[in-house]
Backbone as numpy.savetxt, mean C-alpha at the origin, in Angstrom:
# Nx Ny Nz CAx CAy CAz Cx Cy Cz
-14.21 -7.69 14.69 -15.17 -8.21 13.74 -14.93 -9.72 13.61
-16.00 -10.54 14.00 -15.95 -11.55 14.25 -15.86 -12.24 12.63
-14.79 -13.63 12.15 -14.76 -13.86 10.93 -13.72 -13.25 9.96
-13.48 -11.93 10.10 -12.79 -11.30 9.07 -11.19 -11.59 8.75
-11.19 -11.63 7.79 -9.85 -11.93 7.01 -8.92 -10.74 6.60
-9.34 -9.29 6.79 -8.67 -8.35 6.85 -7.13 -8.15 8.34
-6.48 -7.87 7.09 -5.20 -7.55 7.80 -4.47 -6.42 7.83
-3.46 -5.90 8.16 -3.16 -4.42 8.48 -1.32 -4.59 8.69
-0.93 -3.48 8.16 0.75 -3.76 7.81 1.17 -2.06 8.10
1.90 -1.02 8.80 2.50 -0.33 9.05 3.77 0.08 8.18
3.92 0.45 7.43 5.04 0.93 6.83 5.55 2.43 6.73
6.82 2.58 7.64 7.32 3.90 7.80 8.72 4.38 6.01
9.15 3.52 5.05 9.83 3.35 4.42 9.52 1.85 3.50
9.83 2.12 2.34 9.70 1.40 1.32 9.75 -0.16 1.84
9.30 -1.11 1.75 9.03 -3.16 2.26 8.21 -3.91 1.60
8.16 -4.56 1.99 7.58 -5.80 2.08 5.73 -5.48 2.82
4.94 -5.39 2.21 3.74 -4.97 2.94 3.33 -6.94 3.63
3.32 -7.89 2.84 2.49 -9.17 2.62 3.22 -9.99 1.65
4.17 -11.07 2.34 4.80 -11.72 1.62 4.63 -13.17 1.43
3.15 -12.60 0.65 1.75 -13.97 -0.11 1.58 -13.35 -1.05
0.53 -14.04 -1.65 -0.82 -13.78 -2.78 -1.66 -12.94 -2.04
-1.97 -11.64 -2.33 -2.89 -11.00 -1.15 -4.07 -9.97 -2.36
-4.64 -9.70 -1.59 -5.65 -8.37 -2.23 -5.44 -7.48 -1.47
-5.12 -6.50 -1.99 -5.08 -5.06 -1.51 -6.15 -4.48 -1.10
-6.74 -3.99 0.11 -8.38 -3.58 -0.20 -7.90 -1.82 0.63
-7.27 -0.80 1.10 -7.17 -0.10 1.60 -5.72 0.59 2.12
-5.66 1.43 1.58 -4.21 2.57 2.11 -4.70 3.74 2.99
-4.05 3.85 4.25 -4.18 5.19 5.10 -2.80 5.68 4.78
-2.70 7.08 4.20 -0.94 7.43 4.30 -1.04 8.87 4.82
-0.02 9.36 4.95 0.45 10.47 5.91 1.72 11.17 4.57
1.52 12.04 4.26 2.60 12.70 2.92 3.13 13.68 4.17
4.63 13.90 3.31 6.00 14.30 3.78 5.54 16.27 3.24
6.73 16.78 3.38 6.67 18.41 3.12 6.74 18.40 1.61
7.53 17.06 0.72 7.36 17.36 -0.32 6.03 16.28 -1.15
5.87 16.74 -2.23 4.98 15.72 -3.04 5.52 14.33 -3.08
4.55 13.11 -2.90 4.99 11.74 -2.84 4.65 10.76 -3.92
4.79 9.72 -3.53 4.23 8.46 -4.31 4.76 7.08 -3.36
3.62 6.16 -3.55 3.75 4.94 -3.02 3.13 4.22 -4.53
4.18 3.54 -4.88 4.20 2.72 -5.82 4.10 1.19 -5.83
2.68 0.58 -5.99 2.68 -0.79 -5.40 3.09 -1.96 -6.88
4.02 -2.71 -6.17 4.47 -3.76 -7.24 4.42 -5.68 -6.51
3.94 -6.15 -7.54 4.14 -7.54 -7.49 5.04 -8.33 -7.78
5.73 -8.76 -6.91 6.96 -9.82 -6.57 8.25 -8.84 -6.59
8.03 -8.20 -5.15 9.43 -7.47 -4.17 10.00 -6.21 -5.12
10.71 -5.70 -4.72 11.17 -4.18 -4.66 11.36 -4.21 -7.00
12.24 -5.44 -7.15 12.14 -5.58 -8.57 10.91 -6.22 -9.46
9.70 -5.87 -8.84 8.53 -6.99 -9.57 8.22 -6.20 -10.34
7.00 -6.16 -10.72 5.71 -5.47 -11.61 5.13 -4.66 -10.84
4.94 -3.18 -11.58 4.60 -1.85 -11.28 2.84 -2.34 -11.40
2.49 -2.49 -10.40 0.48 -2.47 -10.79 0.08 -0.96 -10.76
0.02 -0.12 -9.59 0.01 1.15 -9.95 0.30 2.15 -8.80
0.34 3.46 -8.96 1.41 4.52 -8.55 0.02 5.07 -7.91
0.13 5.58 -6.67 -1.05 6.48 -5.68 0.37 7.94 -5.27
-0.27 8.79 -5.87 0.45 10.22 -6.03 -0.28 10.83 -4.57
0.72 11.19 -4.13 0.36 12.02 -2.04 0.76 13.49 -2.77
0.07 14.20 -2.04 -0.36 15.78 -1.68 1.45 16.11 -0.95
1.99 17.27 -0.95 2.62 17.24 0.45 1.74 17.95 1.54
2.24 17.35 2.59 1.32 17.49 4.04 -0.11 17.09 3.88
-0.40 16.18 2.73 -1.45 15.77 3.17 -1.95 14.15 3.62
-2.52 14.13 4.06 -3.14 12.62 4.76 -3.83 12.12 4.09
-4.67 11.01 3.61 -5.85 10.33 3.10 -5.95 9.21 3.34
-7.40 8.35 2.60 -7.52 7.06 2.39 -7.61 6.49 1.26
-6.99 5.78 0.50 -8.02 5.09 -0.83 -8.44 3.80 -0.26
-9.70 3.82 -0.81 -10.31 2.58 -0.23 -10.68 1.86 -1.76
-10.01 0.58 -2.10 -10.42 -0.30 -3.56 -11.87 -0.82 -3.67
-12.45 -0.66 -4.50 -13.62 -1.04 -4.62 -13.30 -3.09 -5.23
-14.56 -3.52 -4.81 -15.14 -4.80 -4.99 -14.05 -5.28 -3.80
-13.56 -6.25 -4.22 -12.45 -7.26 -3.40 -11.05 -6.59 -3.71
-10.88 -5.68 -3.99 -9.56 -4.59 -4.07 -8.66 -4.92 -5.46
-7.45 -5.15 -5.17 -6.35 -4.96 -6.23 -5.86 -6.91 -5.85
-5.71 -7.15 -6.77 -5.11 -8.63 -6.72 -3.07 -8.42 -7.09
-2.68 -9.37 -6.15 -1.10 -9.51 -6.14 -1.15 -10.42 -6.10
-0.02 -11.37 -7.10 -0.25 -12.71 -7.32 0.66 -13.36 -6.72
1.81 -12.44 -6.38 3.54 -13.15 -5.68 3.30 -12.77 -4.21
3.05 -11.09 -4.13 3.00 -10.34 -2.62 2.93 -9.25 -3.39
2.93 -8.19 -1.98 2.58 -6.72 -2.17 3.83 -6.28 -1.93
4.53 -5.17 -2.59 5.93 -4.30 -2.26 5.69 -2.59 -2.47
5.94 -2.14 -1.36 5.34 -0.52 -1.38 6.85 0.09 -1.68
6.56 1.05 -2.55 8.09 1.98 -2.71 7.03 3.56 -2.35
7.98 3.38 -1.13 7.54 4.99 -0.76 8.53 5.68 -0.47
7.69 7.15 -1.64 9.00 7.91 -1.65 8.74 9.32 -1.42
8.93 10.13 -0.38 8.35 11.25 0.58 6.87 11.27 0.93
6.57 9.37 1.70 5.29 9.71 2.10 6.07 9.33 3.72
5.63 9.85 4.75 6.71 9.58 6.13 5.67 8.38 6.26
4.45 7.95 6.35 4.22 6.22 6.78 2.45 6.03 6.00
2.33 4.90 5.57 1.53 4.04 5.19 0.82 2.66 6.20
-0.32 2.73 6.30 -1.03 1.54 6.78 -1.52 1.41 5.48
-1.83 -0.37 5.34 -2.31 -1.02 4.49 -2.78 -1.77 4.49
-4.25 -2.18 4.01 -5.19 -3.26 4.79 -5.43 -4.16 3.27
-5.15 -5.66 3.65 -5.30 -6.57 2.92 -5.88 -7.65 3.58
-6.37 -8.66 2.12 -6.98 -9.62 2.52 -6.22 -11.11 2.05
């Protein structure tokens, strides 16, 4: 897509998704055998809790953010905890 400012980050374990000011606009995740959570926070593993996306076990999905997504004002930090991997598309 010619122009676009969307970007894409792989995470198999809890990181660093975007270590800017970013918008969140999209999560693909993959859940573990047990129930999960990917918990997104602003400014690294000790920042601010913005909010918690609860996984199925064994199940897959997408959330896709409406308008221009979720705003992070330091960077994005994923704590994932029995999801086995996360893609994450920001702008």
């Amino acid at each position: 897509m010619a122009g676009s400012d969307l970007n894409a980050k792989t995470l198999t374990a809890s990181g660093t998704v975007v270590a800017r000011p970013a918008r969140l606009v999209a999560v693909h995740y993959m859940g573990h055998t047990s129930t999960g959570t990917i918990e997104f926070k602003d400014g690294g593993a000790s920042g601010t809790s913005v909010f918690t996306l609860h996984v199925k076990s064994n199940d897959s999905g997408d959330l896709s953010l409406p308008a221009e997504g979720v705003k992070f004002n330091t960077d994005i930090y994923a704590v994932m905890t029995n999801v086995t991997s996360a893609a994450f598309f920001f702008k």
